[in-house]
Coordinates of C-alpha atoms in Angstrom, one line a residue:
M371 CA 0.0 0.0 0.0
S372 CA 1.5 3.3 -1.1
E373 CA 2.1 6.1 1.5
P374 CA -0.7 8.7 1.3
L375 CA 0.2 12.3 0.7
W376 CA -1.6 13.4 3.9
G377 CA -2.9 11.8 7.1
V378 CA -5.7 12.9 9.5
R379 CA -3.6 15.6 11.0
E380 CA -2.6 17.1 7.7
V381 CA -6.2 17.0 6.4
E382 CA -7.3 18.9 9.5
N383 CA -4.7 21.6 8.8
L384 CA -5.7 21.8 5.1
T385 CA -9.4 22.0 5.7
E386 CA -9.7 23.8 9.0
G387 CA -6.8 26.3 8.8
D388 CA -4.7 28.1 6.3
V389 CA -4.1 25.9 3.2
L390 CA -0.4 26.9 3.0
D391 CA 0.1 26.0 6.6
G392 CA -1.5 22.7 5.8
A393 CA 0.8 22.3 2.8
F394 CA 3.7 22.9 5.1
E395 CA 2.6 20.0 7.3
C396 CA 2.2 17.8 4.3
L397 CA 5.8 18.7 3.2
R398 CA 6.9 17.9 6.8
R399 CA 5.4 14.4 6.4
I400 CA 7.5 13.9 3.3
W401 CA 10.8 15.4 4.3
Q402 CA 11.3 15.0 8.0
R403 CA 12.0 11.3 7.9
E404 CA 15.6 10.5 8.8
D405 CA 16.6 9.0 5.4
A406 CA 14.8 11.6 3.3
L407 CA 18.0 13.0 1.7
D408 CA 19.7 9.7 1.1
G409 CA 20.4 8.9 -2.5
K410 CA 18.1 5.9 -2.9
V411 CA 15.2 7.8 -1.3
V412 CA 15.4 11.4 -2.6
A413 CA 13.9 10.8 -6.0
G414 CA 10.8 9.3 -4.4
R415 CA 10.5 12.1 -1.9
E416 CA 10.8 14.6 -4.8
Y417 CA 8.1 12.9 -6.8
R418 CA 5.8 13.0 -3.8
T419 CA 6.5 16.7 -3.4
R420 CA 5.5 17.4 -7.0
L421 CA 2.5 15.1 -6.7
L422 CA 1.4 16.9 -3.5
E423 CA 1.6 20.3 -5.2
C424 CA -0.2 19.0 -8.3
E425 CA -3.0 17.6 -6.2
L426 CA -3.3 20.7 -4.0
T427 CA -3.7 23.0 -7.0
R428 CA -6.5 20.7 -8.3
Q429 CA -8.4 20.9 -5.1
Y430 CA -7.4 24.5 -4.1
P431 CA -7.3 26.5 -7.4
G432 CA -6.3 29.6 -5.5
L433 CA -3.2 28.1 -4.0
Y434 CA -0.7 30.2 -6.0
D435 CA -2.7 33.4 -5.5
D436 CA -2.5 32.7 -1.8
L437 CA 1.2 31.9 -2.1
V438 CA 2.0 35.1 -4.0
G439 CA -0.1 37.1 -1.6
Q440 CA 2.2 36.0 1.3
V441 CA 5.3 37.4 -0.4
G442 CA 7.0 40.1 1.6
N443 CA 7.1 40.9 5.3
H444 CA 9.6 38.1 5.9
P445 CA 10.5 37.7 9.6
L446 CA 14.1 38.6 8.8
T447 CA 13.0 42.2 8.2
E448 CA 11.5 42.2 11.8
L449 CA 14.7 41.1 13.5
D450 CA 15.5 43.5 16.3
D451 CA 18.3 41.6 17.9
G452 CA 20.1 38.3 17.6
C453 CA 21.6 36.9 14.4
G454 CA 19.9 36.4 11.1
V455 CA 21.5 33.6 9.0
I456 CA 20.7 33.5 5.3
M457 CA 21.7 30.1 3.8
D458 CA 21.4 30.7 0.1
A459 CA 18.9 28.3 -1.4
L460 CA 18.3 26.4 1.8
S461 CA 14.9 24.7 1.3
L462 CA 12.2 23.2 3.5
R463 CA 13.7 19.8 2.7
E464 CA 16.8 20.7 4.5
G465 CA 15.0 22.7 7.1
F466 CA 13.0 19.7 8.4
Q467 CA 16.2 17.8 8.8
L468 CA 17.9 20.6 10.6
E469 CA 15.0 20.9 13.0
R470 CA 15.2 17.3 14.0
E471 CA 19.0 16.9 14.1
L472 CA 19.9 20.1 15.9
S473 CA 17.3 19.4 18.5
E474 CA 18.7 15.9 19.1
E475 CA 22.4 16.9 19.0
F476 CA 22.5 20.1 21.0
D477 CA 21.0 21.5 24.1
W478 CA 19.3 24.2 22.0
E479 CA 15.7 25.3 21.8
V480 CA 14.8 24.7 18.1
S481 CA 11.5 25.5 16.4
F482 CA 10.6 25.5 12.7
D483 CA 8.1 27.3 10.5
W484 CA 8.0 28.7 7.0
A485 CA 7.9 32.2 5.5
A486 CA 7.3 33.3 2.0
V487 CA 10.2 34.9 0.1
E488 CA 10.7 38.6 0.4
A489 CA 10.3 39.3 -3.3
L490 CA 9.5 37.7 -6.6
P491 CA 10.9 36.4 -8.9
T492 CA 12.9 34.1 -6.6
E493 CA 16.2 35.4 -7.8
T494 CA 18.7 36.5 -5.2
E495 CA 19.2 39.9 -6.8
F496 CA 15.6 40.9 -6.1
I497 CA 15.6 39.6 -2.6
A498 CA 19.0 41.2 -1.7
D499 CA 17.6 44.5 -2.9
A500 CA 14.5 44.2 -0.9
W501 CA 16.3 43.2 2.3
F502 CA 19.4 45.3 2.2
G503 CA 18.9 47.8 -0.7
A504 CA 21.8 45.8 -2.3
N505 CA 21.0 46.3 -5.9
G506 CA 23.4 44.1 -7.7
G507 CA 23.1 41.0 -5.6
K508 CA 24.1 39.6 -2.2
Q509 CA 27.7 40.6 -2.5
A510 CA 26.5 44.2 -2.4
S511 CA 25.1 43.6 1.0
M512 CA 28.7 43.5 2.3
K513 CA 28.7 47.3 2.3
H514 CA 26.5 47.1 5.4
D515 CA 28.5 47.0 8.6
D516 CA 26.1 44.5 10.1
V517 CA 26.2 41.9 7.3
A518 CA 29.0 39.2 6.8
Y519 CA 29.0 37.5 3.4
L520 CA 30.5 34.0 3.3
G521 CA 31.7 33.1 -0.2
E522 CA 33.5 30.1 1.1
P523 CA 32.6 27.5 3.7
E524 CA 34.6 29.2 6.4
V525 CA 33.4 31.7 9.0
P526 CA 35.3 34.9 9.3
Q527 CA 35.0 37.3 12.3
L528 CA 31.4 38.3 12.4
P529 CA 30.1 41.9 12.7
G530 CA 29.0 41.5 16.4
T531 CA 26.2 44.1 15.8
D532 CA 22.7 43.7 17.2
P533 CA 21.2 42.4 15.1
E534 CA 23.9 40.9 12.9
Y535 CA 23.4 39.1 9.6
V536 CA 25.3 36.3 8.0
W537 CA 24.7 35.6 4.3
S538 CA 26.2 32.3 3.2
R539 CA 26.8 31.3 -0.4
F540 CA 26.0 27.7 0.7
P541 CA 24.3 25.4 0.0
D542 CA 23.6 27.2 -3.3
K543 CA 27.2 27.2 -4.5
R544 CA 27.2 23.4 -4.4
L545 CA 23.8 23.1 -5.9
H546 CA 24.9 25.3 -8.8
S547 CA 27.4 22.6 -9.7
A548 CA 24.5 21.0 -11.4
Q549 CA 24.9 23.7 -14.1
E550 CA 28.3 22.1 -14.9
G551 CA 27.2 18.5 -14.7
K552 CA 29.1 18.0 -11.4
Y553 CA 26.1 17.3 -9.2
T554 CA 24.2 14.1 -8.8
I555 CA 21.2 13.5 -6.7
T556 CA 23.1 11.0 -4.6
E557 CA 25.2 13.9 -3.3
L558 CA 22.3 15.8 -1.8
R559 CA 23.0 14.4 1.7
E560 CA 26.7 15.6 1.3
V561 CA 25.5 19.0 0.3
Y562 CA 23.2 19.2 3.3
E563 CA 25.9 18.0 5.7
E564 CA 28.3 20.7 4.5
A565 CA 25.6 23.4 5.0
K566 CA 24.7 22.0 8.5
D567 CA 28.4 22.0 9.6
L568 CA 28.7 25.6 8.3
L569 CA 25.6 26.7 10.2
I570 CA 26.8 25.1 13.4
E571 CA 30.1 27.0 13.0
I572 CA 28.3 30.3 12.5
V573 CA 26.3 29.7 15.7
N574 CA 29.4 28.9 17.6
E575 CA 31.3 31.9 16.3
S576 CA 28.5 34.4 16.9
A577 CA 28.3 36.3 20.2
H578 CA 24.5 35.9 20.0
D579 CA 22.4 33.2 21.5
E580 CA 19.3 33.7 19.3
F581 CA 19.3 32.9 15.6
L582 CA 16.8 33.0 12.7
V583 CA 18.0 30.7 10.0
T584 CA 16.3 31.2 6.6
S585 CA 17.0 31.5 2.9
D586 CA 16.5 33.9 0.0
H587 CA 14.7 31.2 -2.0
G588 CA 14.2 27.5 -2.2
Y589 CA 14.7 25.5 -5.4
V590 CA 13.0 23.0 -7.7
N591 CA 14.7 19.6 -8.1
F592 CA 13.6 17.7 -11.3
S593 CA 15.0 14.3 -10.3
G594 CA 12.7 11.4 -10.6
N595 CA 9.3 11.2 -12.2
N596 CA 7.1 14.2 -12.7
P597 CA 3.3 14.2 -12.6
Y598 CA 3.3 17.7 -14.4
R599 CA 2.6 17.3 -18.1
L600 CA 3.0 19.8 -20.9
S601 CA 1.3 19.6 -24.2
E602 CA 3.6 20.0 -27.3
E603 CA 2.1 23.4 -27.8
H604 CA 2.9 24.7 -24.3
E605 CA 6.3 23.1 -24.4
E606 CA 7.2 24.9 -27.7
I607 CA 5.9 28.2 -26.3
L608 CA 8.0 27.9 -23.1
K609 CA 11.1 27.0 -25.2
D610 CA 10.5 30.0 -27.4
K611 CA 9.6 32.5 -24.7
F612 CA 11.5 31.5 -21.6
S613 CA 15.2 31.0 -21.2
G614 CA 14.7 30.3 -17.5
R615 CA 11.7 30.1 -15.2
F616 CA 10.8 33.8 -15.3
R617 CA 10.7 36.6 -17.8
E618 CA 9.5 40.1 -18.2
V619 CA 5.9 40.8 -19.2
E620 CA 5.3 41.9 -22.7
N621 CA 2.3 42.2 -25.0
S622 CA 2.2 38.7 -26.4
G623 CA -0.7 36.4 -27.2
L624 CA 1.4 33.3 -26.6
L625 CA 2.4 34.5 -23.2
R626 CA -1.2 35.3 -22.4
K627 CA -2.1 31.8 -23.4
L628 CA 0.3 30.3 -20.9
E629 CA -1.2 32.5 -18.2
E630 CA -4.8 31.6 -19.2
D631 CA -3.9 27.9 -19.2
D632 CA -2.4 28.1 -15.7
I633 CA 1.2 27.3 -16.8
T634 CA 2.5 30.7 -15.6
V635 CA 1.7 33.3 -13.0
R636 CA 2.0 37.1 -13.5
N637 CA 3.3 39.2 -10.7
D638 CA 4.0 42.9 -11.4
D639 CA 6.5 43.0 -14.3
Y640 CA 7.2 39.3 -14.6
F641 CA 5.7 36.0 -15.8
M642 CA 6.9 33.0 -13.7
V643 CA 6.4 29.3 -14.4
R644 CA 4.0 27.7 -11.9
G645 CA 4.7 24.5 -10.0
H646 CA 7.0 21.9 -11.5
Y647 CA 6.5 22.3 -15.2
D648 CA 9.8 21.4 -17.0
W649 CA 10.7 21.7 -20.6
T650 CA 14.4 20.8 -20.4
T651 CA 15.7 17.9 -22.5
R652 CA 16.0 14.5 -20.8
S653 CA 19.8 14.6 -21.3
A654 CA 20.2 17.9 -19.4
S655 CA 22.7 17.6 -16.6
S656 CA 21.2 20.5 -14.6
K657 CA 18.2 19.3 -12.4
I658 CA 18.3 22.1 -9.9
T659 CA 16.6 25.3 -10.8
H660 CA 14.6 28.2 -9.5
G661 CA 12.9 31.4 -10.5
G662 CA 9.3 30.2 -10.8
V663 CA 6.5 29.9 -8.3
S664 CA 6.2 26.7 -6.4
L665 CA 5.8 25.6 -2.8
T666 CA 9.5 24.5 -2.6
E667 CA 10.8 27.8 -4.1
V668 CA 8.6 30.4 -2.4
M669 CA 8.1 28.8 1.0
T670 CA 11.4 29.3 2.7
P671 CA 12.5 27.8 6.1
A672 CA 12.3 29.9 9.2
L673 CA 14.3 28.0 11.8
S674 CA 14.6 29.6 15.2
I675 CA 17.5 28.6 17.5
K676 CA 18.1 29.6 21.1
T677 CA 21.4 28.4 22.4
N678 CA 21.0 29.9 25.9
E679 CA 19.7 27.7 28.7
V680 CA 16.0 27.3 28.4
S681 CA 14.0 27.7 31.7
V682 CA 12.0 24.7 32.8

């Protein structure tokens, strides 16, 4: 008997509360299991993630409207003290693992939730600008005295401000190896472990005892089977009109057709591909991508860590 996408608890969240919070609990069901990032398991978990989103959009047609409506007002912008840690492209997949493992391995108070990205499309340049006025990307945020940028998996002296921010290039730097054919799905556990070790080092090197760990965006992994299907017509339009998963709006009947047929979402000046539609060739080495609108891209982890002694 196959594992259901949701149990009684998840159904209650979906039907009695906010649908996106219910979707979060369904993703927890998929990704919090101990072996979820292991090479022989990941493709199946990825398929279930895509199937979940596909089924939710069938039953809740306004899912993406709700998701886009949540964009902005990220908790990182409300940080008054402590340390905000931005792990580039850290997704909910890794977040559920961090919640479980850090709680087990350290005497820390750890809680986990989600937050929508600060800006769309889910490209770093837009979010860095929204968070830090860093037009030109995350490196530009280094001009701020309270932001440390980590381009390598090593922790320099941190700002020591209150609040302070640490923007890590990882795990995205490793995931981007997919662009060069250097990444395989069996390495996802290794990528996660490197990011986890870096996060622990950041916590240990910081003078703070409260941390908000999040990301600028999640990502879409196209490993394994995909329940999303494109007609030949839609695939040809996407190949012709999109070089990535978003593009600027223009007056085009073909682009309007994609929007009317629920393949893309329009937000301000951009069209973005919905869900997990994929038009890359089967031989493409790159399976990691972002820039569209999906649960795994737009719902970012919001992991709260308190390292001080917790009163009983």
